Tab-separated table of C-alpha atoms in Angstrom:
chain	number	residue	atom	x	y	z
A	6	MET	CA	-4.538	-3.671	5.005
A	7	GLU	CA	-0.997	-4.797	5.791
A	8	ILE	CA	0.908	-5.933	2.712
A	9	ILE	CA	4.345	-6.291	4.360
A	10	THR	CA	4.837	-7.785	7.828
A	11	VAL	CA	8.327	-8.224	9.262
A	12	GLN	CA	8.955	-9.859	12.640
A	13	ASN	CA	12.388	-10.046	14.312
A	14	LEU	CA	14.165	-10.373	10.987
A	15	THR	CA	17.882	-11.091	11.437
A	16	LYS	CA	20.696	-11.667	8.971
A	17	VAL	CA	24.181	-12.695	10.070
A	18	PHE	CA	26.929	-13.078	7.467
A	19	THR	CA	29.698	-15.568	8.188
A	20	TYR	CA	33.026	-15.132	6.456
A	21	ALA	CA	36.662	-16.134	6.820
A	22	ALA	CA	39.453	-13.820	7.913
A	23	LYS	CA	42.402	-13.631	5.538
A	24	GLU	CA	45.882	-13.191	6.953
A	25	LYS	CA	48.417	-11.280	4.907
A	26	GLY	CA	51.357	-12.813	3.091
A	27	LEU	CA	52.229	-16.324	1.964
A	28	LYS	CA	52.728	-17.629	5.502
A	29	GLY	CA	49.343	-16.276	6.510
A	30	SER	CA	47.733	-17.996	3.525
A	31	LEU	CA	49.343	-21.307	4.493
A	32	ARG	CA	48.105	-20.974	8.067
A	33	ASP	CA	44.605	-20.264	6.737
A	34	LEU	CA	44.646	-23.641	4.997
A	35	PHE	CA	44.767	-25.468	8.328
A	36	ALA	CA	43.304	-23.018	10.875
A	37	ARG	CA	41.084	-20.451	9.227
A	38	LYS	CA	39.457	-17.960	11.549
A	39	THR	CA	35.742	-17.470	11.035
A	40	LEU	CA	34.137	-14.072	11.619
A	41	GLN	CA	30.527	-12.951	11.792
A	42	LYS	CA	28.821	-9.698	10.833
A	43	THR	CA	25.264	-8.956	11.935
A	44	ALA	CA	23.776	-6.889	9.128
A	45	VAL	CA	20.170	-6.908	10.357
A	46	GLU	CA	19.120	-7.644	13.928
A	47	ASN	CA	15.547	-8.236	15.116
A	48	VAL	CA	13.985	-5.768	12.688
A	49	SER	CA	10.183	-5.568	12.913
A	50	PHE	CA	7.726	-3.336	11.056
A	51	THR	CA	4.583	-3.425	8.950
A	52	VAL	CA	3.654	-1.563	5.769
A	53	GLN	CA	0.107	-0.875	4.629
A	54	LYS	CA	-1.004	-1.467	1.049
A	55	GLY	CA	-0.347	1.648	-1.037
A	56	GLU	CA	1.931	3.203	1.588
A	57	ALA	CA	5.260	4.849	0.714
A	58	VAL	CA	7.851	4.173	3.417
A	59	GLY	CA	11.448	5.384	3.527
A	60	LEU	CA	14.319	3.395	5.011
A	61	LEU	CA	17.066	5.674	6.320
A	62	GLY	CA	20.404	4.795	7.833
A	63	PRO	CA	24.161	5.221	7.452
A	64	ASN	CA	26.245	2.971	5.229
A	65	GLY	CA	26.223	-0.572	6.587
A	66	ALA	CA	23.063	-0.031	8.637
A	67	GLY	CA	21.243	-2.965	6.988
A	68	LYS	CA	18.845	-1.173	4.625
A	69	THR	CA	19.848	-2.957	1.435
A	70	THR	CA	20.101	-6.300	3.223
A	71	THR	CA	16.527	-5.846	4.451
A	72	LEU	CA	15.294	-5.161	0.920
A	73	LYS	CA	17.196	-8.169	-0.410
A	74	MET	CA	15.513	-10.450	2.128
A	75	LEU	CA	12.078	-9.017	1.352
A	76	SER	CA	12.675	-9.593	-2.351
A	77	GLY	CA	13.925	-13.148	-1.793
A	78	ILE	CA	17.514	-12.501	-2.898
A	79	LEU	CA	18.835	-13.398	0.574
A	80	TYR	CA	17.702	-15.924	3.161
A	81	PRO	CA	17.431	-14.592	6.733
A	82	THR	CA	19.288	-16.138	9.643
A	83	SER	CA	16.154	-15.935	11.776
A	84	GLY	CA	12.823	-14.147	12.004
A	85	SER	CA	9.879	-14.065	9.637
A	86	ALA	CA	8.351	-11.912	6.937
A	87	THR	CA	5.325	-12.066	4.680
A	88	VAL	CA	4.762	-9.870	1.635
A	89	ALA	CA	1.355	-9.970	-0.068
A	90	GLY	CA	0.754	-13.265	1.734
A	91	TYR	CA	4.009	-14.881	0.556
A	92	VAL	CA	7.271	-15.738	2.291
A	93	PRO	CA	9.800	-13.911	0.076
A	94	TRP	CA	12.732	-16.340	0.307
A	95	GLN	CA	10.550	-19.248	-0.810
A	96	ARG	CA	10.791	-17.535	-4.215
A	97	GLN	CA	7.395	-18.620	-5.417
A	98	ARG	CA	6.640	-17.667	-8.992
A	99	ALA	CA	3.350	-16.046	-7.940
A	100	TYR	CA	5.208	-13.745	-5.524
A	101	GLN	CA	7.832	-12.772	-8.083
A	102	ARG	CA	5.030	-11.396	-10.236
A	103	ARG	CA	3.832	-9.187	-7.370
A	104	PHE	CA	6.978	-7.124	-6.766
A	105	ALA	CA	9.876	-5.396	-8.527
A	106	ILE	CA	13.200	-4.125	-7.247
A	107	VAL	CA	15.292	-1.271	-8.629
A	108	MET	CA	18.856	-0.873	-7.360
A	109	GLY	CA	20.600	2.379	-8.164
A	110	GLN	CA	24.032	0.753	-8.306
A	111	LYS	CA	23.041	-2.364	-10.269
A	112	SER	CA	21.393	-2.485	-13.664
A	113	GLN	CA	18.985	-4.991	-15.149
A	114	LEU	CA	19.399	-3.458	-18.614
A	115	TRP	CA	21.739	-4.869	-21.266
A	116	PRO	CA	24.279	-2.075	-21.874
A	117	ASP	CA	24.921	-2.846	-25.547
A	118	LEU	CA	21.244	-3.143	-26.467
A	119	PRO	CA	18.513	-0.510	-26.542
A	120	ALA	CA	16.289	-0.530	-23.468
A	121	VAL	CA	13.264	-1.633	-25.477
A	122	ASP	CA	14.939	-5.041	-26.023
A	123	THR	CA	15.152	-5.560	-22.256
A	124	PHE	CA	11.521	-4.460	-21.973
A	125	GLU	CA	10.497	-7.118	-24.477
A	126	LEU	CA	12.519	-9.731	-22.571
A	127	ASN	CA	10.777	-8.770	-19.329
A	128	ARG	CA	7.410	-8.968	-21.076
A	129	ARG	CA	8.109	-12.570	-21.979
A	130	ILE	CA	9.539	-13.449	-18.556
A	131	TYR	CA	6.464	-12.081	-16.779
A	132	GLU	CA	4.118	-13.323	-19.531
A	133	VAL	CA	2.521	-9.909	-19.986
A	134	ASP	CA	-0.154	-9.662	-22.670
A	135	VAL	CA	1.115	-7.783	-25.742
A	136	ASP	CA	-1.687	-5.204	-25.718
A	137	ALA	CA	-1.291	-4.576	-21.964
A	138	TYR	CA	2.471	-4.296	-22.437
A	139	ARG	CA	2.116	-1.687	-25.165
A	140	ARG	CA	-0.361	0.368	-23.133
A	141	THR	CA	1.896	0.301	-20.076
A	142	LEU	CA	4.999	1.110	-22.101
A	143	ASP	CA	3.282	4.046	-23.800
A	144	GLU	CA	2.088	5.386	-20.450
A	145	LEU	CA	5.448	5.080	-18.707
A	146	THR	CA	7.538	6.464	-21.557
A	147	ASP	CA	5.237	9.489	-21.773
A	148	LEU	CA	5.320	10.076	-18.015
A	149	LEU	CA	9.120	9.871	-17.959
A	150	ASP	CA	9.592	11.620	-21.312
A	151	VAL	CA	11.925	8.994	-22.803
A	152	ARG	CA	9.992	7.793	-25.848
A	153	SER	CA	12.682	9.142	-28.197
A	154	LEU	CA	15.368	7.135	-26.357
A	155	LEU	CA	13.874	3.658	-26.625
A	156	GLN	CA	16.098	2.698	-29.569
A	157	VAL	CA	19.311	4.095	-28.059
A	158	GLN	CA	21.924	1.721	-26.620
A	159	VAL	CA	21.742	1.815	-22.835
A	160	ARG	CA	25.466	2.576	-22.508
A	161	ARG	CA	24.918	5.768	-24.515
A	162	LEU	CA	22.263	7.068	-22.111
A	163	SER	CA	22.985	9.494	-19.302
A	164	LEU	CA	22.708	8.196	-15.738
A	165	GLY	CA	19.353	9.909	-15.270
A	166	GLU	CA	17.997	8.499	-18.539
A	167	ARG	CA	19.197	5.031	-17.614
A	168	MET	CA	17.450	5.193	-14.253
A	169	LYS	CA	14.198	6.120	-15.970
A	170	MET	CA	14.576	3.045	-18.188
A	171	GLU	CA	15.259	0.942	-15.076
A	172	LEU	CA	11.972	2.109	-13.596
A	173	ILE	CA	10.082	1.296	-16.783
A	174	ALA	CA	11.609	-2.201	-16.901
A	175	ALA	CA	10.558	-2.777	-13.281
A	176	LEU	CA	6.986	-1.539	-13.739
A	177	LEU	CA	6.011	-3.205	-17.023
A	178	HIS	CA	4.297	-6.102	-15.233
A	179	ARG	CA	2.415	-3.734	-12.891
A	180	PRO	CA	3.839	-4.951	-9.546
A	181	GLU	CA	1.968	-4.281	-6.307
A	182	ILE	CA	5.178	-3.630	-4.385
A	183	LEU	CA	8.186	-1.657	-5.610
A	184	TYR	CA	11.477	-1.852	-3.707
A	185	LEU	CA	13.828	1.040	-4.474
A	186	ASP	CA	17.430	0.968	-3.301
A	187	GLU	CA	19.082	4.376	-3.770
A	188	PRO	CA	17.237	5.140	-7.029
A	189	THR	CA	18.649	8.679	-7.311
A	190	ILE	CA	22.250	7.984	-6.318
A	191	GLY	CA	24.693	9.962	-8.441
A	192	LEU	CA	21.989	11.872	-10.300
A	193	ASP	CA	22.011	15.628	-10.794
A	194	ILE	CA	19.390	17.769	-9.045
A	195	LEU	CA	17.029	17.948	-12.025
A	196	SER	CA	17.155	14.198	-12.623
A	197	GLN	CA	16.538	13.528	-8.918
A	198	ARG	CA	13.498	15.793	-8.990
A	199	SER	CA	12.172	14.120	-12.145
A	200	ILE	CA	12.463	10.639	-10.614
A	201	ARG	CA	10.844	11.799	-7.368
A	202	ASP	CA	7.956	13.480	-9.168
A	203	PHE	CA	7.308	10.339	-11.209
A	204	LEU	CA	7.386	8.010	-8.205
A	205	LYS	CA	5.093	10.261	-6.197
A	206	TYR	CA	2.589	10.469	-9.052
A	207	TYR	CA	2.772	6.734	-9.744
A	208	ASN	CA	2.221	5.868	-6.081
A	209	GLU	CA	-0.777	8.187	-5.854
A	210	GLN	CA	-2.365	6.964	-9.089
A	211	THR	CA	-1.783	3.204	-8.812
A	212	ARG	CA	-1.493	2.754	-5.018
A	213	THR	CA	1.653	0.713	-5.590
A	214	THR	CA	3.413	0.153	-2.274
A	215	LEU	CA	6.862	1.768	-2.161
A	216	LEU	CA	9.717	0.810	0.137
A	217	LEU	CA	12.585	3.190	-0.526
A	218	THR	CA	16.142	3.495	0.760
A	219	SER	CA	18.080	6.681	0.169
A	220	HIS	CA	20.850	8.841	1.572
A	221	TYR	CA	19.141	11.913	0.146
A	222	THR	CA	16.780	13.416	2.698
A	223	ALA	CA	14.937	15.183	-0.130
A	224	ASP	CA	13.903	11.802	-1.575
A	225	ILE	CA	12.349	10.695	1.683
A	226	GLU	CA	10.713	14.070	2.386
A	227	ALA	CA	9.151	14.223	-1.075
A	228	LEU	CA	7.929	10.627	-1.285
A	229	CYS	CA	7.496	9.071	2.137
A	230	PRO	CA	5.090	10.342	4.821
A	231	ARG	CA	6.546	7.653	7.078
A	232	SER	CA	10.197	6.802	7.685
A	233	ILE	CA	12.037	3.963	9.388
A	234	ILE	CA	15.548	4.722	10.611
A	235	ILE	CA	17.866	1.722	10.918
A	236	ASN	CA	21.205	1.858	12.694
A	237	HIS	CA	23.566	-1.051	13.367
A	238	GLY	CA	20.948	-3.367	11.886
A	239	SER	CA	18.129	-2.359	14.260
A	240	VAL	CA	15.126	-0.028	14.000
A	241	VAL	CA	15.709	3.095	16.106
A	242	PHE	CA	12.817	5.209	14.781
A	243	ASP	CA	9.522	4.515	13.016
A	244	GLY	CA	7.101	7.323	12.294
A	245	PRO	CA	6.489	10.537	10.357
A	246	LEU	CA	9.674	12.253	9.256
A	247	ALA	CA	8.393	15.474	10.826
A	248	GLU	CA	8.857	13.879	14.248
A	249	VAL	CA	12.578	13.590	13.590
A	250	SER	CA	12.777	17.378	13.483
A	251	GLU	CA	10.993	17.530	16.839
A	252	VAL	CA	14.013	15.897	18.470
A	253	PHE	CA	15.492	19.396	18.453
A	254	GLY	CA	12.154	21.197	18.431
A	255	HIS	CA	12.982	23.108	21.607
A	256	LYS	CA	15.959	24.792	19.943
A	257	LYS	CA	16.404	27.382	17.198
A	258	LEU	CA	19.300	28.619	15.123
A	259	VAL	CA	19.987	32.344	14.925
A	260	ALA	CA	22.176	33.528	12.040
A	261	LEU	CA	23.309	37.115	12.438
A	262	LYS	CA	25.474	39.682	10.703
A	263	ALA	CA	26.924	42.731	12.451
A	264	GLN	CA	28.585	45.989	11.413
A	265	ARG	CA	31.855	44.903	13.052
A	266	ASP	CA	33.795	41.703	13.663
A	267	LEU	CA	32.391	39.436	16.352
A	268	THR	CA	34.079	37.110	18.863
A	269	ALA	CA	32.805	33.834	20.252
A	270	ALA	CA	33.459	35.060	23.783
A	271	GLU	CA	30.996	37.938	23.553
A	272	LEU	CA	28.313	35.705	22.001
A	273	THR	CA	28.292	32.929	24.615
A	274	ALA	CA	25.951	34.973	26.816
A	275	PHE	CA	23.206	34.629	24.187
A	276	GLY	CA	23.470	30.921	23.379
A	277	THR	CA	25.716	28.155	22.099
A	278	VAL	CA	28.091	29.485	19.448
A	279	ARG	CA	28.130	27.146	16.460
A	280	ALA	CA	30.167	29.382	14.184
A	281	CYS	CA	31.762	32.800	14.330
A	282	GLN	CA	33.761	34.334	11.518
A	283	HIS	CA	34.459	38.002	11.011
A	284	ASN	CA	31.111	39.817	11.295
A	285	THR	CA	28.840	36.739	10.969
A	286	ALA	CA	27.851	34.141	13.549
A	287	LEU	CA	25.505	31.209	14.094
A	288	LEU	CA	23.957	30.673	17.529
A	289	GLU	CA	21.886	27.846	18.967
A	290	VAL	CA	19.314	29.112	21.468
A	291	GLU	CA	16.407	27.693	23.444
A	292	ARG	CA	13.079	28.302	21.696
A	293	ASP	CA	11.375	29.436	24.915
A	294	GLY	CA	14.024	32.111	25.433
A	295	LEU	CA	14.209	33.226	21.804
A	296	GLN	CA	12.371	36.534	22.162
A	297	PRO	CA	14.437	37.951	25.058
A	298	CYS	CA	17.606	36.630	23.377
A	299	LEU	CA	16.846	38.605	20.211
A	300	GLN	CA	16.096	41.748	22.197
A	301	GLN	CA	19.424	41.414	24.027
A	302	LEU	CA	21.285	40.845	20.754
A	303	PHE	CA	19.873	43.999	19.192
A	304	GLY	CA	20.654	45.956	22.356
A	305	ALA	CA	24.222	44.733	22.768
A	306	LEU	CA	25.492	44.363	19.198
A	307	PRO	CA	25.307	46.433	15.975
A	308	VAL	CA	23.188	43.812	14.171
A	309	VAL	CA	22.418	44.555	10.504
A	310	ASP	CA	20.816	41.246	9.521
A	311	LEU	CA	19.301	38.352	11.435
A	312	ASP	CA	17.552	35.101	10.525
A	313	VAL	CA	15.891	32.515	12.780
A	314	LYS	CA	15.780	28.920	11.508
A	315	ASP	CA	14.837	25.452	12.709
A	316	ILE	CA	17.517	22.861	13.381
A	317	PRO	CA	18.088	21.089	10.020
A	318	LEU	CA	16.312	17.771	9.565
A	319	GLU	CA	19.630	16.092	8.792
A	320	GLU	CA	20.795	16.783	12.343
A	321	GLY	CA	17.760	15.006	13.751
A	322	ILE	CA	18.463	12.015	11.547
A	323	ALA	CA	22.145	12.033	12.533
A	324	TYR	CA	21.066	12.048	16.175
A	325	PHE	CA	19.197	8.779	15.637
A	326	TYR	CA	22.209	7.362	13.801
A	327	GLN	CA	24.377	8.043	16.837
A	328	LYS	CA	21.928	7.483	19.680
A	329	ALA	CA	20.087	4.217	19.135
A	330	GLY	CA	17.036	3.698	21.286
A	331	VAL	CA	17.284	6.727	23.567
A	332	SER	CA	14.890	9.559	24.212
A	333	ALA	CA	15.267	12.980	22.711
A	334	PRO	CA	17.738	15.323	24.387
């Protein structure tokens, strides 16, 4: 069952140009130049109930703007969207009870108060029954291992601990849809893993729908079987993340180490030279010709170590960033 439906959603921001200096400011008083920036352009997709979907894209691609429209923070310029049967920007009270949004760079917690005070405030805002609130709080604090930190001022928490509290605050009213905008930004590796493990478990156990933006490929790989890549405000890919790797599926990387120094000139006969330094090199070769290429390498060079790898997933994603709406190379 579809819980999110987006059709040709577009958001154009209008703003005024500002000339430099006093004279420029005076001219702006009488003849201000108006500029426009299209943040999201004709974006369409659907999300099934309980699905975890990742939104990928470079800075300025329109990911956060899309989430803000779906949560009702922004009004679209054109297009339509329904979430759980509601139009988000109508900001109906019933819809606001159905979703939560967590933004990695903005906090809903009061920094000078312990997190539990914000939790109590949210309980009253969402009119959550006291017994249900306590059960949910106990469950979430145990899952995230932060029970001992509930009475600590938020500003005294580490970034990872604060993000865990942000998640608890967002989930206390048991939303059906959870929007996550860069939830692991700035976190260390262990904190990122902890957040990912929690979100994956929570999605599997409660079937809460997740729509996640992140610059960390590991977040998307761990949590989202399906990914949507947005570039310049438009969808350029929608499908399993594994298909992104298939963009370069006909190529392999060969990392080799020799007993002597190597030169790029002598390696060009075996494939595209990506790197060559001293006695190590990295070659890009066609997958169909991999076996004869390796045989030729061993016959022509004093190879002491060799490793064959797939093209990194990040390169496939970068390809879609750069080449909107074209077929694979």
